[in-house]
PDB file of C-alpha atoms in Angstrom:
ATOM      1  CA  GLN S   1     -48.410 -40.713 -37.146  1.00 91.00           C
ATOM      2  CA  VAL S   2     -47.825 -37.073 -38.199  1.00 92.00           C
ATOM      3  CA  GLN S   3     -45.025 -35.965 -40.052  1.00 95.00           C
ATOM      4  CA  LEU S   4     -43.732 -32.070 -41.994  1.00 96.00           C
ATOM      5  CA  VAL S   5     -41.467 -32.906 -44.718  1.00 96.00           C
ATOM      6  CA  GLU S   6     -39.133 -30.003 -46.147  1.00 96.00           C
ATOM      7  CA  SER S   7     -37.971 -30.305 -49.400  1.00 97.00           C
ATOM      8  CA  GLY S   8     -36.700 -27.870 -52.498  1.00 97.00           C
ATOM      9  CA  GLY S   9     -32.708 -27.060 -50.779  1.00 97.00           C
ATOM     10  CA  GLY S  10     -29.336 -26.761 -52.617  1.00 97.00           C
ATOM     11  CA  LEU S  11     -26.057 -25.256 -53.235  1.00 98.00           C
ATOM     12  CA  VAL S  12     -27.082 -21.156 -55.055  1.00 98.00           C
ATOM     13  CA  GLN S  13     -25.339 -18.284 -55.634  1.00 98.00           C
ATOM     14  CA  ALA S  14     -24.935 -15.126 -54.064  1.00 98.00           C
ATOM     15  CA  GLY S  15     -27.735 -13.113 -55.693  1.00 98.00           C
ATOM     16  CA  GLY S  16     -30.646 -15.844 -56.558  1.00 98.00           C
ATOM     17  CA  SER S  17     -33.640 -17.752 -55.199  1.00 98.00           C
ATOM     18  CA  LEU S  18     -34.874 -20.938 -53.775  1.00 98.00           C
ATOM     19  CA  ARG S  19     -38.006 -21.824 -52.677  1.00 98.00           C
ATOM     20  CA  LEU S  20     -38.567 -24.919 -50.076  1.00 98.00           C
ATOM     21  CA  SER S  21     -41.479 -26.814 -49.011  1.00 98.00           C
ATOM     22  CA  CYS S  22     -42.810 -27.967 -46.438  1.00 96.00           C
ATOM     23  CA  ALA S  23     -45.258 -31.077 -46.809  1.00 96.00           C
ATOM     24  CA  ALA S  24     -47.218 -31.820 -43.915  1.00 94.00           C
ATOM     25  CA  SER S  25     -49.006 -35.431 -43.312  1.00 92.00           C
ATOM     26  CA  GLY S  26     -51.461 -37.168 -39.699  1.00 91.00           C
ATOM     27  CA  LEU S  27     -52.131 -33.545 -39.512  1.00 88.00           C
ATOM     28  CA  THR S  28     -53.834 -30.923 -41.287  1.00 84.00           C
ATOM     29  CA  PHE S  29     -52.144 -26.840 -41.330  1.00 84.00           C
ATOM     30  CA  TRP S  30     -55.458 -25.449 -41.545  1.00 84.00           C
ATOM     31  CA  ARG S  31     -55.503 -25.494 -37.792  1.00 87.00           C
ATOM     32  CA  TYR S  32     -51.339 -24.380 -37.075  1.00 92.00           C
ATOM     33  CA  THR S  33     -49.132 -21.730 -37.045  1.00 93.00           C
ATOM     34  CA  VAL S  34     -45.913 -23.365 -39.497  1.00 94.00           C
ATOM     35  CA  GLY S  35     -42.378 -21.948 -38.444  1.00 96.00           C
ATOM     36  CA  TRP S  36     -39.542 -21.745 -40.071  1.00 97.00           C
ATOM     37  CA  PHE S  37     -35.972 -21.859 -39.073  1.00 98.00           C
ATOM     38  CA  ARG S  38     -32.100 -22.196 -40.113  1.00 98.00           C
ATOM     39  CA  GLN S  39     -29.456 -23.512 -38.016  1.00 97.00           C
ATOM     40  CA  ALA S  40     -26.366 -22.867 -39.324  1.00 96.00           C
ATOM     41  CA  PRO S  41     -22.752 -24.884 -38.502  1.00 91.00           C
ATOM     42  CA  GLY S  42     -21.345 -23.669 -35.153  1.00 94.00           C
ATOM     43  CA  LYS S  43     -24.981 -21.070 -34.831  1.00 96.00           C
ATOM     44  CA  GLU S  44     -28.227 -21.644 -32.324  1.00 96.00           C
ATOM     45  CA  ARG S  45     -31.039 -22.335 -34.160  1.00 95.00           C
ATOM     46  CA  GLU S  46     -32.896 -19.392 -35.710  1.00 96.00           C
ATOM     47  CA  PHE S  47     -36.225 -18.202 -36.577  1.00 96.00           C
ATOM     48  CA  VAL S  48     -36.857 -17.048 -39.907  1.00 97.00           C
ATOM     49  CA  ALA S  49     -40.756 -17.056 -40.347  1.00 96.00           C
ATOM     50  CA  ARG S  50     -44.073 -17.613 -39.090  1.00 94.00           C
ATOM     51  CA  PHE S  51     -47.011 -18.009 -41.245  1.00 89.00           C
ATOM     52  CA  SER S  52     -50.311 -18.355 -39.806  1.00 86.00           C
ATOM     53  CA  TRP S  53     -52.443 -21.332 -42.057  1.00 75.00           C
ATOM     54  CA  SER S  54     -56.072 -19.806 -40.815  1.00 75.00           C
ATOM     55  CA  SER S  55     -55.101 -15.956 -41.358  1.00 77.00           C
ATOM     56  CA  GLY S  56     -53.262 -16.484 -44.028  1.00 76.00           C
ATOM     57  CA  THR S  57     -50.357 -13.896 -41.554  1.00 83.00           C
ATOM     58  CA  ALA S  58     -46.977 -14.053 -41.741  1.00 87.00           C
ATOM     59  CA  TYR S  59     -43.934 -12.675 -39.375  1.00 90.00           C
ATOM     60  CA  ASN S  60     -40.655 -12.747 -41.074  1.00 93.00           C
ATOM     61  CA  ALA S  61     -36.932 -12.010 -39.066  1.00 94.00           C
ATOM     62  CA  ASP S  62     -35.467  -8.445 -39.431  1.00 95.00           C
ATOM     63  CA  SER S  63     -32.924 -10.986 -41.597  1.00 95.00           C
ATOM     64  CA  VAL S  64     -34.908 -11.908 -44.075  1.00 96.00           C
ATOM     65  CA  LYS S  65     -37.169  -9.538 -44.255  1.00 95.00           C
ATOM     66  CA  GLY S  66     -38.478  -8.190 -48.008  1.00 95.00           C
ATOM     67  CA  ARG S  67     -36.180 -11.091 -49.787  1.00 97.00           C
ATOM     68  CA  PHE S  68     -38.368 -14.098 -47.492  1.00 97.00           C
ATOM     69  CA  THR S  69     -42.118 -14.884 -48.251  1.00 94.00           C
ATOM     70  CA  CYS S  70     -44.259 -17.812 -46.618  1.00 92.00           C
ATOM     71  CA  SER S  71     -47.197 -18.866 -48.877  1.00 89.00           C
ATOM     72  CA  ARG S  72     -49.669 -22.180 -48.869  1.00 88.00           C
ATOM     73  CA  ASP S  73     -51.432 -23.994 -51.319  1.00 90.00           C
ATOM     74  CA  ASN S  74     -54.293 -25.994 -48.988  1.00 86.00           C
ATOM     75  CA  ALA S  75     -55.221 -28.935 -52.118  1.00 90.00           C
ATOM     76  CA  LYS S  76     -51.340 -29.861 -50.779  1.00 93.00           C
ATOM     77  CA  ASN S  77     -51.263 -29.188 -47.109  1.00 92.00           C
ATOM     78  CA  THR S  78     -48.037 -27.717 -48.199  1.00 93.00           C
ATOM     79  CA  VAL S  79     -46.322 -24.752 -47.315  1.00 92.00           C
ATOM     80  CA  TYR S  80     -43.709 -22.859 -48.641  1.00 95.00           C
ATOM     81  CA  LEU S  81     -40.449 -20.019 -48.561  1.00 96.00           C
ATOM     82  CA  GLN S  82     -39.994 -18.233 -51.268  1.00 97.00           C
ATOM     83  CA  MET S  83     -36.111 -16.973 -50.303  1.00 98.00           C
ATOM     84  CA  ASN S  84     -34.791 -14.092 -53.108  1.00 98.00           C
ATOM     85  CA  SER S  85     -32.149 -12.166 -52.834  1.00 98.00           C
ATOM     86  CA  LEU S  86     -29.917 -15.591 -51.047  1.00 98.00           C
ATOM     87  CA  LYS S  87     -26.948 -14.010 -49.365  1.00 97.00           C
ATOM     88  CA  PRO S  88     -24.117 -16.746 -48.414  1.00 97.00           C
ATOM     89  CA  GLU S  89     -25.204 -15.885 -44.217  1.00 96.00           C
ATOM     90  CA  ASP S  90     -28.960 -17.339 -45.299  1.00 98.00           C
ATOM     91  CA  THR S  91     -26.409 -20.948 -45.303  1.00 98.00           C
ATOM     92  CA  ALA S  92     -27.991 -22.580 -43.085  1.00 98.00           C
ATOM     93  CA  VAL S  93     -29.748 -26.034 -42.514  1.00 98.00           C
ATOM     94  CA  TYR S  94     -33.556 -24.752 -42.921  1.00 98.00           C
ATOM     95  CA  TYR S  95     -36.718 -26.288 -40.893  1.00 98.00           C
ATOM     96  CA  CYS S  96     -39.574 -26.010 -40.542  1.00 97.00           C
ATOM     97  CA  ALA S  97     -41.870 -27.123 -37.995  1.00 97.00           C
ATOM     98  CA  ALA S  98     -45.860 -26.608 -36.692  1.00 95.00           C
ATOM     99  CA  ASP S  99     -47.967 -25.622 -33.597  1.00 94.00           C
ATOM    100  CA  LEU S 100     -51.437 -25.452 -32.615  1.00 90.00           C
ATOM    101  CA  ARG S 101     -50.704 -21.744 -30.767  1.00 87.00           C
ATOM    102  CA  ILE S 102     -51.418 -18.981 -32.556  1.00 84.00           C
ATOM    103  CA  SER S 103     -48.319 -17.734 -31.561  1.00 84.00           C
ATOM    104  CA  PRO S 104     -45.828 -20.352 -30.380  1.00 88.00           C
ATOM    105  CA  GLY S 105     -42.449 -19.376 -28.790  1.00 86.00           C
ATOM    106  CA  SER S 106     -39.303 -21.231 -30.759  1.00 86.00           C
ATOM    107  CA  SER S 107     -39.121 -23.831 -28.420  1.00 89.00           C
ATOM    108  CA  GLU S 108     -43.003 -24.390 -28.328  1.00 92.00           C
ATOM    109  CA  TYR S 109     -43.484 -26.293 -31.458  1.00 95.00           C
ATOM    110  CA  ASP S 110     -44.555 -29.712 -31.262  1.00 95.00           C
ATOM    111  CA  TYR S 111     -43.709 -31.127 -34.935  1.00 96.00           C
ATOM    112  CA  TRP S 112     -40.232 -30.380 -36.756  1.00 97.00           C
ATOM    113  CA  GLY S 113     -38.867 -31.461 -39.801  1.00 97.00           C
ATOM    114  CA  GLN S 114     -35.887 -33.437 -40.511  1.00 96.00           C
ATOM    115  CA  GLY S 115     -34.882 -30.430 -42.533  1.00 97.00           C
ATOM    116  CA  THR S 116     -33.369 -29.450 -46.196  1.00 98.00           C
ATOM    117  CA  GLN S 117     -29.435 -27.708 -46.129  1.00 98.00           C
ATOM    118  CA  VAL S 118     -29.871 -24.286 -47.504  1.00 98.00           C
ATOM    119  CA  THR S 119     -26.425 -23.188 -49.323  1.00 98.00           C
ATOM    120  CA  VAL S 120     -25.956 -20.037 -50.953  1.00 98.00           C
ATOM    121  CA  SER S 121     -21.936 -19.511 -53.029  1.00 97.00           C
ATOM    122  CA  SER S 122     -20.532 -16.229 -52.668  1.00 94.00           C
TER     123      SER S 122
END
């Protein structure tokens, strides 16, 4: 059974940093594209970043470019989202997702985590 588990969320002041983790069981991340998404209250789910495990390449949404970075730990089968210079508008539940396609659309990911709350205070 495939399971993605996010962790690392919390409360941070504006300008601070958090690192989210997405640990996988039941699948091997090296074959997958891992996406990060977020959803704020009353808003639609928003794409944040995408990381291709096999190529090591990443693509970030314009709203987080220069502030968020994806990385991986092969031994732990875990992908990270390092979030720096956080802003109040980054407040949301953050989800990781995985799919075998190279560039899946936001609705095409096969596997999703349960989400972790990130709250940025002003």
